C-alpha positions as a printed NumPy array, in Angstrom:
array([[-17.168,   5.069,  24.207],
       [-16.515,   1.378,  24.897],
       [-13.706,  -0.373,  25.604],
       [-13.451,  -3.657,  23.496],
       [-11.831,  -6.853,  24.618],
       [ -7.846,  -6.401,  23.994],
       [ -7.672, -10.123,  22.289],
       [-11.039,  -9.31 ,  20.157],
       [ -9.099,  -5.803,  18.997],
       [ -5.537,  -7.744,  18.321],
       [ -7.216, -10.645,  16.222],
       [ -9.4  ,  -7.815,  14.173],
       [ -6.319,  -5.857,  14.137],
       [ -4.327,  -9.241,  12.44 ],
       [ -7.1  , -10.503,  10.234],
       [ -7.408,  -6.802,   8.857],
       [ -3.881,  -6.891,   8.03 ],
       [ -3.395, -10.253,   6.598],
       [ -6.643,  -9.67 ,   4.331],
       [ -5.115,  -6.179,   3.543],
       [ -1.458,  -7.643,   2.73 ],
       [ -2.795, -11.183,   0.976],
       [ -4.82 ,  -8.366,  -1.516],
       [ -1.83 ,  -6.038,  -1.565],
       [ -0.091,  -9.132,  -3.181],
       [ -2.373,  -8.283,  -6.3  ],
       [ -2.768,  -4.584,  -6.598],
       [  0.564,  -3.502,  -7.463],
       [  0.656,  -5.972, -10.296],
       [ -2.507,  -4.827, -11.523],
       [ -1.626,  -0.715, -11.618],
       [  1.831,  -1.732, -13.285],
       [  0.714,  -3.831, -15.959],
       [ -2.114,  -1.715, -16.788],
       [  0.588,   1.117, -17.837],
       [  2.97 ,  -1.249, -19.605],
       [  0.253,  -3.11 , -21.459],
       [ -0.875,   0.568, -22.478],
       [  3.092,   1.28 , -23.672],
       [  3.468,  -1.778, -25.851],
       [ -0.023,  -1.134, -27.385],
       [  1.34 ,   2.149, -28.22 ],
       [  4.35 ,   0.731, -29.574],
       [  2.554,  -1.436, -32.1  ],
       [ -0.286,   1.29 , -33.426],
       [  2.839,   3.668, -34.018],
       [  4.71 ,   0.543, -35.594],
       [  2.526,  -1.393, -36.73 ],
       [  4.802,  -4.282, -35.892],
       [  2.794,  -7.297, -35.14 ],
       [  5.627,  -8.503, -31.932],
       [  4.262,  -5.417, -30.198],
       [  0.214,  -6.548, -30.677],
       [  1.553, -10.037, -29.235],
       [  3.16 ,  -8.817, -26.325],
       [  0.305,  -6.977, -25.003],
       [ -2.099, -10.005, -26.06 ],
       [  0.081, -12.26 , -23.985],
       [  1.035,  -9.557, -20.937],
       [ -2.266,  -8.896, -21.315],
       [ -3.874, -12.637, -20.315],
       [ -1.501, -12.74 , -17.22 ],
       [ -2.581,  -9.841, -16.07 ],
       [ -6.312, -10.713, -16.527],
       [ -5.727, -13.826, -14.322],
       [ -4.309, -11.075, -12.078],
       [ -6.585,  -8.722, -11.744],
       [-10.21 , -11.275, -10.995],
       [ -8.051, -13.033,  -7.872],
       [ -7.423,  -9.414,  -7.151],
       [-10.858,  -8.468,  -7.289],
       [-11.954, -11.409,  -5.288],
       [ -9.72 , -10.797,  -2.136],
       [-10.405,  -6.858,  -2.512],
       [-14.112,  -7.086,  -1.906],
       [-14.238,  -8.756,   1.195],
       [-11.698,  -6.194,   3.021],
       [-14.09 ,  -3.424,   2.823],
       [-16.42 ,  -5.237,   4.402],
       [-14.58 ,  -5.913,   7.475],
       [-15.137,  -2.269,   8.238],
       [-18.49 ,  -2.974,   8.776],
       [-18.156,  -6.561,  10.316],
       [-14.954,  -5.831,  12.324],
       [-14.573,  -2.261,  12.693],
       [-18.047,  -1.003,  13.527],
       [-17.409,   1.764,  16.378],
       [-14.544,   2.675,  13.37 ],
       [-17.612,   3.36 ,  10.869],
       [-19.581,   4.769,  13.058],
       [-17.15 ,   7.547,  14.344],
       [-16.181,   8.285,  10.681],
       [-18.425,   6.298,   7.956],
       [-19.667,   9.736,   6.475],
       [-16.349,  10.621,   5.646],
       [-14.683,   7.25 ,   4.939],
       [-17.595,   5.656,   3.53 ],
       [-17.334,   8.474,   0.629],
       [-14.228,   7.672,  -1.041],
       [-14.565,   4.078,  -0.871],
       [-18.526,   4.478,  -2.574],
       [-16.552,   6.826,  -5.315],
       [-14.556,   3.879,  -6.224],
       [-16.676,   1.236,  -6.311],
       [-18.949,   3.559,  -8.687],
       [-16.534,   5.707, -11.122],
       [-13.107,   3.166, -11.026],
       [-14.124,  -0.539, -10.175],
       [-17.105,  -0.45 , -12.59 ],
       [-15.558,   1.423, -15.059],
       [-12.481,  -1.108, -14.854],
       [-14.723,  -3.828, -15.205],
       [-16.274,  -2.634, -18.278],
       [-13.456,  -1.724, -20.1  ],
       [-11.185,  -4.858, -19.397],
       [-13.755,  -6.876, -21.272],
       [-13.885,  -4.478, -24.197],
       [ -9.744,  -4.541, -24.02 ],
       [-10.03 ,  -8.694, -24.035],
       [-12.399,  -9.132, -26.546],
       [-12.483,  -6.107, -28.599],
       [ -9.354,  -6.597, -30.622],
       [-11.169,  -7.721, -34.01 ],
       [-14.001,  -5.148, -33.163],
       [-12.586,  -2.364, -33.029],
       [-10.021,  -0.087, -34.786],
       [ -6.431,   0.278, -33.488],
       [ -7.107,   3.751, -31.861],
       [-10.235,   2.646, -30.735],
       [ -9.046,  -0.288, -29.171],
       [ -5.999,   1.516, -27.811],
       [ -7.819,   3.997, -26.521],
       [ -9.803,   1.441, -24.155],
       [ -6.297,  -0.146, -23.112],
       [ -5.954,   3.07 , -21.413],
       [ -8.935,   3.725, -20.068],
       [ -8.483,   0.292, -18.111],
       [ -5.557,   1.872, -16.905],
       [ -6.425,   4.958, -15.87 ],
       [ -9.576,   3.135, -13.991],
       [ -7.131,   1.081, -12.317],
       [ -4.987,   3.807, -11.017],
       [ -8.454,   5.977, -10.168],
       [ -9.314,   2.947,  -7.916],
       [ -6.262,   3.114,  -6.427],
       [ -6.655,   7.212,  -6.168],
       [ -9.79 ,   6.661,  -3.935],
       [ -8.626,   4.096,  -1.721],
       [ -5.77 ,   6.118,  -0.943],
       [ -7.898,   9.418,  -0.04 ],
       [-10.069,   7.381,   2.325],
       [ -6.277,   6.001,   3.864],
       [ -4.767,   9.378,   3.766],
       [ -7.894,  10.124,   6.542],
       [ -7.207,   7.855,   8.481],
       [ -3.304,   9.355,   8.42 ],
       [ -4.325,  12.88 ,   8.581],
       [ -7.952,  13.719,   9.254],
       [ -8.921,  17.174,   6.879],
       [-12.199,  17.797,   5.481],
       [-14.094,  16.635,   8.832],
       [-14.85 ,  18.011,  12.672],
       [-16.08 ,  16.3  ,  15.582],
       [-20.113,  16.862,  15.666],
       [-20.601,  16.473,  19.856],
       [-24.736,  16.46 ,  19.219],
       [-23.935,  12.939,  16.865],
       [-20.571,  12.044,  18.264],
       [-19.565,  11.313,  15.027],
       [-17.056,  12.837,  12.694],
       [-18.927,  15.212,  10.074],
       [-17.798,  15.549,   6.458],
       [-17.259,  19.347,   6.158],
       [-15.384,  19.75 ,   2.715],
       [-14.524,  17.454,  -0.098],
       [-12.201,  19.291,  -1.823],
       [ -9.831,  19.114,   1.561],
       [-10.741,  15.223,   1.696],
       [ -9.091,  15.058,  -1.697],
       [ -6.288,  17.016,  -1.876],
       [ -4.981,  16.094,   1.1  ],
       [ -1.154,  16.131,   1.193],
       [ -1.   ,  12.87 ,   3.072],
       [ -3.636,  10.74 ,   0.131],
       [ -1.881,  12.948,  -2.735],
       [  1.681,  12.118,  -2.098],
       [  0.646,   8.119,  -1.438],
       [ -1.279,   7.563,  -4.177],
       [  1.364,   8.457,  -6.634],
       [  4.133,   6.634,  -4.07 ],
       [  1.904,   3.583,  -4.634],
       [  0.898,   3.524,  -8.275],
       [  4.362,   3.923,  -8.858],
       [  5.424,   1.281,  -6.719],
       [  3.182,  -0.673,  -9.082],
       [  4.669,   0.15 , -11.878],
       [  8.127,  -1.207, -10.933],
       [  6.204,  -4.574,  -9.884],
       [  4.947,  -4.754, -13.264],
       [  8.175,  -3.945, -14.892],
       [  9.7  ,  -6.667, -13.149],
       [  7.543,  -9.17 , -13.707],
       [  7.429,  -9.005, -16.878],
       [ 11.511,  -8.692, -17.176],
       [ 11.52 , -11.862, -15.122],
       [  9.496, -13.878, -17.058],
       [ 10.994, -12.447, -20.376],
       [ 14.854, -13.807, -18.418],
       [ 13.234, -17.071, -18.185],
       [ 12.467, -17.38 , -21.881],
       [ 16.125, -15.948, -22.881],
       [ 17.604, -18.626, -20.496],
       [ 15.684, -21.452, -22.015],
       [ 16.283, -20.067, -25.525],
       [ 12.464, -19.64 , -26.858],
       [ 11.015, -16.502, -27.725],
       [ 13.886, -14.627, -28.132],
       [ 12.809, -11.812, -29.781],
       [  9.787, -11.666, -28.229],
       [ 11.817, -11.466, -24.719],
       [ 14.431,  -9.277, -26.021],
       [ 11.785,  -6.748, -26.74 ],
       [  9.489,  -7.169, -23.232],
       [ 12.894,  -6.75 , -21.241],
       [ 14.09 ,  -3.254, -23.025],
       [ 10.533,  -2.087, -22.299],
       [ 10.019,  -2.853, -19.061],
       [ 13.748,  -2.256, -17.973],
       [ 13.669,   1.39 , -19.171],
       [ 10.141,   1.735, -17.805],
       [ 11.25 ,   0.073, -14.385],
       [ 13.947,   2.484, -14.352],
       [ 12.06 ,   5.599, -14.567],
       [  9.432,   4.222, -12.351],
       [ 11.868,   3.2  ,  -9.486],
       [ 13.639,   6.486,  -9.666],
       [ 10.416,   8.107,  -9.304],
       [  9.292,   6.029,  -6.544],
       [ 12.279,   7.019,  -4.311],
       [ 12.105,  10.671,  -5.22 ],
       [  8.02 ,  10.575,  -4.301],
       [  9.297,   8.792,  -1.052],
       [ 11.645,  11.566,  -0.164],
       [  8.288,  13.403,   0.016],
       [  6.229,  11.507,   2.268],
       [  9.089,  11.274,   4.882],
       [  9.006,  14.971,   4.627],
       [  4.863,  15.167,   5.566],
       [  5.442,  12.386,   8.077],
       [  7.872,  14.861,   9.68 ],
       [  5.415,  17.493,   9.742],
       [  2.234,  15.617,  10.368],
       [  3.276,  12.613,  12.091],
       [  6.297,  13.318,  13.572],
       [  6.134,  10.007,  16.272],
       [  6.208,   7.817,  12.978],
       [  9.215,   9.467,  11.501],
       [ 10.784,   9.076,  14.767],
       [  9.916,   5.617,  14.812],
       [ 11.048,   4.781,  10.969],
       [ 14.623,   6.611,  12.005],
       [ 14.776,   4.491,  15.512],
       [ 15.422,   7.932,  17.119],
       [ 14.673,   8.296,  20.602],
       [ 15.899,  11.592,  21.455],
       [ 16.116,  15.102,  19.329],
       [ 18.866,  15.856,  17.547],
       [ 20.248,  19.075,  17.13 ],
       [ 23.573,  18.44 ,  15.161],
       [ 23.552,  18.738,  11.588],
       [ 26.067,  15.778,  12.034],
       [ 23.109,  13.715,  13.682],
       [ 23.428,   9.92 ,  11.858],
       [ 21.347,   8.176,   9.531],
       [ 21.025,   4.943,  11.079],
       [ 21.912,   2.017,   8.181],
       [ 20.981,  -0.624,  10.838],
       [ 19.986,  -0.997,  14.334],
       [ 18.104,  -2.831,  16.973],
       [ 15.252,  -1.051,  18.474],
       [ 14.467,  -2.17 ,  21.748],
       [ 11.035,  -0.757,  22.585],
       [ 11.117,  -1.75 ,  26.081],
       [ 14.357,  -0.017,  27.147],
       [ 13.529,   2.96 ,  24.559],
       [ 17.032,   2.706,  23.121],
       [ 19.341,   1.24 ,  19.963],
       [ 20.877,  -1.734,  21.159],
       [ 22.944,  -1.273,  17.941],
       [ 23.787,   1.08 ,  15.154],
       [ 25.493,   1.547,  12.353],
       [ 24.912,   5.011,  11.038],
       [ 25.988,   7.409,   8.323],
       [ 26.757,  10.889,   9.447],
       [ 25.739,  14.549,   8.577],
       [ 22.818,  12.557,   6.678],
       [ 19.721,  12.481,   8.571],
       [ 19.093,  16.149,   9.361],
       [ 18.52 ,  17.258,   5.617],
       [ 17.031,  14.049,   4.842],
       [ 14.298,  14.841,   7.219],
       [ 14.044,  18.074,   7.009],
       [ 15.825,  19.361,   3.981],
       [ 17.444,  21.551,   5.922],
       [ 21.359,  21.459,   7.837],
       [ 20.187,  22.874,  11.155],
       [ 16.742,  22.356,  11.946],
       [ 16.303,  19.71 ,  14.759],
       [ 14.235,  16.369,  14.828],
       [ 12.454,  15.252,  17.783],
       [ 12.995,  11.894,  19.647],
       [ 10.246,   9.453,  20.868],
       [ 11.116,  10.195,  24.461],
       [ 11.002,  13.955,  23.908],
       [  7.898,  13.544,  22.024],
       [  6.24 ,  10.951,  24.649],
       [  6.96 ,  14.18 ,  27.256],
       [  5.417,  16.712,  24.703],
       [  2.07 ,  14.34 ,  24.685],
       [  1.621,  14.811,  28.306],
       [ -0.328,  17.985,  28.213],
       [ -2.618,  17.16 ,  25.528],
       [ -3.503,  13.792,  27.249],
       [ -4.407,  16.042,  30.077],
       [ -6.425,  18.24 ,  27.761],
       [ -8.   ,  14.827,  26.247],
       [ -9.609,  14.11 ,  29.825],
       [-10.862,  17.686,  30.095],
       [-12.142,  17.349,  26.896],
       [-14.209,  13.83 ,  27.059],
       [-15.521,  15.022,  30.728],
       [-17.099,  18.022,  28.97 ],
       [-18.036,  15.805,  26.383],
       [-20.099,  13.285,  28.848],
       [-21.518,  16.034,  30.246],
       [-22.592,  17.717,  27.303],
       [-24.406,  14.585,  25.899],
       [-26.547,  14.386,  29.142],
       [-27.015,  18.398,  29.749],
       [-26.737,  19.618,  26.68 ],
       [-25.799,  23.024,  28.351],
       [-23.867,  25.691,  26.892],
       [-20.993,  25.722,  29.769],
       [-19.995,  21.903,  29.486],
       [-19.831,  22.73 ,  25.235],
       [-17.683,  25.619,  25.805],
       [-15.744,  23.547,  28.014],
       [-15.267,  20.734,  25.286],
       [-14.615,  23.094,  22.776],
       [-11.919,  24.512,  24.364],
       [ -9.703,  21.178,  24.625],
       [-11.306,  19.422,  21.784],
       [ -8.106,  19.364,  19.518],
       [ -6.615,  16.917,  22.257],
       [-10.322,  14.555,  22.616],
       [ -8.427,  11.603,  20.787],
       [ -5.737,  11.737,  23.394],
       [ -8.631,  10.865,  25.777],
       [ -9.996,   8.409,  24.08 ],
       [ -6.511,   7.014,  24.559],
       [ -6.037,   7.326,  28.238],
       [ -9.082,   5.439,  29.134],
       [ -7.294,   2.343,  28.423],
       [ -5.595,   3.055,  31.443],
       [ -8.116,   4.177,  33.981],
       [ -9.409,   2.645,  36.727],
       [-12.129,  -0.186,  35.441],
       [-11.474,   2.229,  32.176],
       [-13.632,   4.832,  33.621],
       [-11.769,   8.716,  33.03 ],
       [-13.892,   9.857,  36.229],
       [-12.721,   7.611,  38.551],
       [ -8.83 ,   8.44 ,  38.045],
       [ -7.828,  10.244,  41.269],
       [ -5.264,  13.547,  41.534],
       [ -2.624,  10.584,  42.903],
       [ -3.521,   8.243,  40.243],
       [ -3.183,  11.184,  36.873],
       [  0.54 ,  10.809,  36.623],
       [  0.963,   7.156,  36.28 ],
       [ -1.945,   7.596,  34.089],
       [ -0.497,  10.251,  31.904],
       [  2.883,   8.284,  31.836],
       [  1.817,   5.079,  30.606],
       [ -0.374,   6.702,  28.17 ],
       [  2.44 ,   8.849,  26.936],
       [  4.172,   5.257,  26.086],
       [  1.356,   4.011,  24.475],
       [  1.299,   7.084,  21.641],
       [  4.719,   5.35 ,  20.779],
       [  4.328,   3.015,  17.659],
       [  6.015,  -0.397,  17.573],
       [  9.647,   1.048,  16.521],
       [ 11.242,  -1.854,  15.979],
       [  8.573,  -3.06 ,  12.942],
       [  8.301,   0.557,  11.758],
       [ 12.201,   0.955,  11.729],
       [ 12.59 ,  -2.337,   9.396],
       [  9.92 ,  -2.35 ,   7.419],
       [ 11.114,   0.591,   6.256],
       [ 14.485,  -0.172,   5.682],
       [ 13.677,  -3.567,   3.832],
       [ 11.418,  -1.431,   1.68 ],
       [ 14.111,   0.883,   1.207],
       [ 17.362,  -0.991,   0.339],
       [ 14.771,  -3.418,  -2.404],
       [ 14.23 ,   0.233,  -4.071],
       [ 17.769,   0.894,  -4.723],
       [ 18.627,  -2.493,  -5.756],
       [ 15.578,  -2.199,  -8.242],
       [ 17.314,   0.961, -10.075],
       [ 20.746,  -1.157,  -9.868],
       [ 19.095,  -4.087, -11.451],
       [ 16.951,  -2.168, -14.311],
       [ 20.073,  -0.251, -15.076],
       [ 21.985,  -2.875, -15.767],
       [ 18.874,  -4.553, -17.586],
       [ 18.553,  -1.503, -19.548],
       [ 22.367,  -1.2  , -20.707],
       [ 22.734,  -4.406, -21.755],
       [ 19.248,  -4.757, -23.321],
       [ 20.185,  -1.452, -25.649],
       [ 23.809,  -2.918, -26.173],
       [ 22.029,  -6.284, -27.285],
       [ 23.954,  -8.293, -24.454],
       [ 21.22 ,  -9.875, -23.058],
       [ 22.089, -13.405, -23.658],
       [ 25.855, -13.047, -22.466],
       [ 25.035, -11.887, -18.82 ],
       [ 22.527, -14.874, -17.895],
       [ 23.541, -14.066, -13.876],
       [ 21.537, -10.875, -14.549],
       [ 18.967, -12.924, -16.563],
       [ 18.655, -15.638, -13.255],
       [ 18.511, -12.578, -10.883],
       [ 15.648, -11.043, -12.777],
       [ 13.704, -14.069, -12.434],
       [ 14.178, -14.499,  -8.737],
       [ 13.361, -10.769,  -8.356],
       [ 10.031, -11.238,  -9.733],
       [  8.301, -11.045,  -6.125],
       [ 10.881,  -8.572,  -4.786],
       [  8.838,  -5.774,  -5.456],
       [  5.595,  -7.133,  -3.873],
       [  7.875,  -7.795,  -1.152],
       [  8.959,  -3.564,  -1.273],
       [  4.978,  -2.574,  -1.591],
       [  3.82 ,  -4.996,   1.528],
       [  6.664,  -3.887,   3.9  ],
       [  5.833,  -0.461,   2.468],
       [  2.258,  -0.277,   3.99 ],
       [  3.818,  -2.07 ,   6.983],
       [  5.735,   0.929,   7.696],
       [  2.844,   3.407,   6.788],
       [  0.145,   1.587,   9.189],
       [  2.126,   0.1  ,  11.999],
       [  3.57 ,   3.543,  12.029],
       [  0.444,   5.326,  12.775],
       [  0.129,   3.253,  15.506],
       [ -1.99 ,   3.675,  18.102],
       [ -4.212,   6.204,  16.094],
       [ -6.908,   4.351,  13.359],
       [ -7.659,   7.858,  13.015],
       [ -4.493,   9.786,  13.588],
       [ -5.24 ,  11.875,  16.618],
       [ -8.932,  11.138,  16.874],
       [ -9.387,   7.754,  17.596],
       [ -7.377,   4.818,  19.108],
       [ -7.467,   1.658,  17.217],
       [ -8.362,  -0.323,  20.589],
       [-11.598,   1.797,  20.615],
       [-12.339,   1.028,  16.533],
       [-13.336,  -2.711,  16.509],
       [-16.718,  -4.127,  17.092],
       [-17.82 ,  -5.972,  19.937],
       [-17.475,  -9.521,  19.309],
       [-16.077, -12.621,  20.95 ],
       [-13.054, -14.252,  20.267],
       [-14.393, -17.646,  19.181],
       [-15.683, -15.721,  16.248],
       [-12.858, -13.702,  15.49 ],
       [-10.678, -17.163,  15.813],
       [-13.192, -18.566,  13.443],
       [-13.343, -16.086,  10.766],
       [ -9.221, -15.616,  10.984],
       [ -9.012, -18.958,  10.064],
       [-11.788, -19.48 ,   7.264],
       [-10.331, -16.035,   5.81 ],
       [ -6.889, -17.414,   5.969],
       [ -7.491, -20.562,   4.474],
       [ -9.503, -18.734,   1.846],
       [ -7.321, -16.434,   0.691],
       [ -4.571, -18.912,   0.585],
       [ -6.573, -20.529,  -2.36 ],
       [ -6.431, -17.604,  -3.985],
       [ -2.554, -17.798,  -3.931],
       [ -2.205, -21.087,  -4.465],
       [ -4.796, -20.565,  -7.486],
       [ -2.782, -17.52 ,  -8.587],
       [  0.861, -19.045,  -8.599],
       [ -0.932, -22.015, -10.49 ],
       [ -1.73 , -20.172, -13.418],
       [  0.962, -17.425, -13.807],
       [  3.306, -20.229, -13.497],
       [  1.345, -22.716, -16.29 ],
       [  0.836, -19.761, -18.623],
       [  3.942, -18.026, -18.165],
       [  6.253, -21.004, -18.386],
       [  3.99 , -21.826, -22.292],
       [  4.927, -18.781, -23.372],
       [  3.391, -16.472, -25.739],
       [  3.404, -19.304, -28.671],
       [  1.987, -21.894, -26.489],
       [ -0.44 , -19.932, -24.579],
       [ -1.982, -19.603, -27.52 ],
       [ -0.91 , -22.666, -29.852],
       [ -1.07 , -25.395, -26.621],
       [ -1.72 , -28.263, -28.809],
       [ -0.301, -27.964, -32.883],
       [ -1.817, -30.452, -35.428],
       [  1.099, -31.964, -36.903],
       [  2.371, -30.274, -40.06 ],
       [  0.191, -27.348, -39.488],
       [  1.632, -25.644, -36.377],
       [ -1.97 , -24.685, -35.723],
       [ -4.186, -25.573, -32.381],
       [ -6.853, -28.241, -33.499],
       [ -9.7  , -25.266, -32.8  ],
       [ -8.182, -23.119, -35.077],
       [ -6.793, -25.786, -37.92 ],
       [ -7.463, -24.184, -41.424],
       [ -5.79 , -23.253, -44.432],
       [ -3.641, -20.682, -44.187],
       [ -3.061, -20.58 , -40.532],
       [  0.173, -21.062, -38.951],
       [  1.897, -20.612, -35.588],
       [  4.178, -17.613, -35.543],
       [  7.968, -17.556, -34.484],
       [  9.776, -15.064, -32.778],
       [ 12.846, -17.185, -33.603]])
């Protein structure tokens, strides 16, 4: 495969990272709000209390703002696979494109259709019918996340496909293996429930603002009670499922788990400490300082008390034979592409599983030509490529810890809020209410750092073990990439500004003011709704 200008690769990675992180500012709130809306409307249908209907309608309007802007940011991201990552699309497009196509045809259109019915069907549908629509919106939102995470799961653990030497592409073999990839399924549940935490914190934080300003007390108290209990259960589930993902990374991506733990040397002792904090130095391959808790790391990662955990330095050494085999696989593949003889195909099949490591070595070969490596140069090429198999430890280590520390903070906050809510003592705890307000963006940050952990820890691979990231980009020039990067950054910044403006505006207005913003004197009704018998509701 031809190599791309490293600057173009870096700019392509930066642009996609910014696009994905921008988009993921909206996704968790969408996932969480749909489930909370379903819970609120279910309570309304069961109890018949008007307050729960108004809760569903008000929070639904804030959800609608977030959904609309989130869709706009998500559409462009998928097009980037074709514009900026054409080699990736060529190599795995037959496999990777399938879940994305299903996501668009099944989940996105389903979600878009039922959202219209959810917003405009209150007076046209029966209570059970409208509740069913709300649940279908929640289902569609999570189905959308499922198919996208199935695609991402293939990048993390490429199951359901094999390399075809005749087409030079990955060939789709098993839809079942693709869909039921353990990484995809675990990541889907973990990500979706992280969205539930985000939605719960949003509802709780905005409701806390109403109590602090002495407005809409009953509305806010009921909203907080539902959000706190829902958020506490969700956060506990996120932490539990995060442990399952860690176990999968130990089995499938040992370099990622070693980077997450700042582990440079293999541990054999059950007393190995789990590092609460450290300062990993990627250049010296050591930690400048460490603060650890002994006897925690081994059972946490391996779920045993005696199994060793390989360190990054040992994993680099273990990659050496794979790199040599990968170079042989690339050489045989090049011969087969010219001669199509059985002998070169047999040689390729012998070393096929390590082919990706041959691609990885290409950037260290003289003139980027593996055939130009002399026997004297081979050890240096292999040694440098071994170093390339390790992700950025500092970024991966701290991204994971920020996500994790925030998760435990959410457990404590939701637990306290649920307790004081059930005791009807919320208004006496102004510190907690203020803490809820300033914590609204915290779950979104935790989700962002979770994605950074997953994607930075997968490097240097775009498809783990098969396609290095530096070979996946399109062959654009630097000027084009700088122009498009600035354009995307400006456009998405406008989207975020619009989101914040609309969210702040309607959250401050509250449930009364949102529906009745300019009351007619003496009636409590909007001019457009001014008619006999129409009066604004009061939660006070």
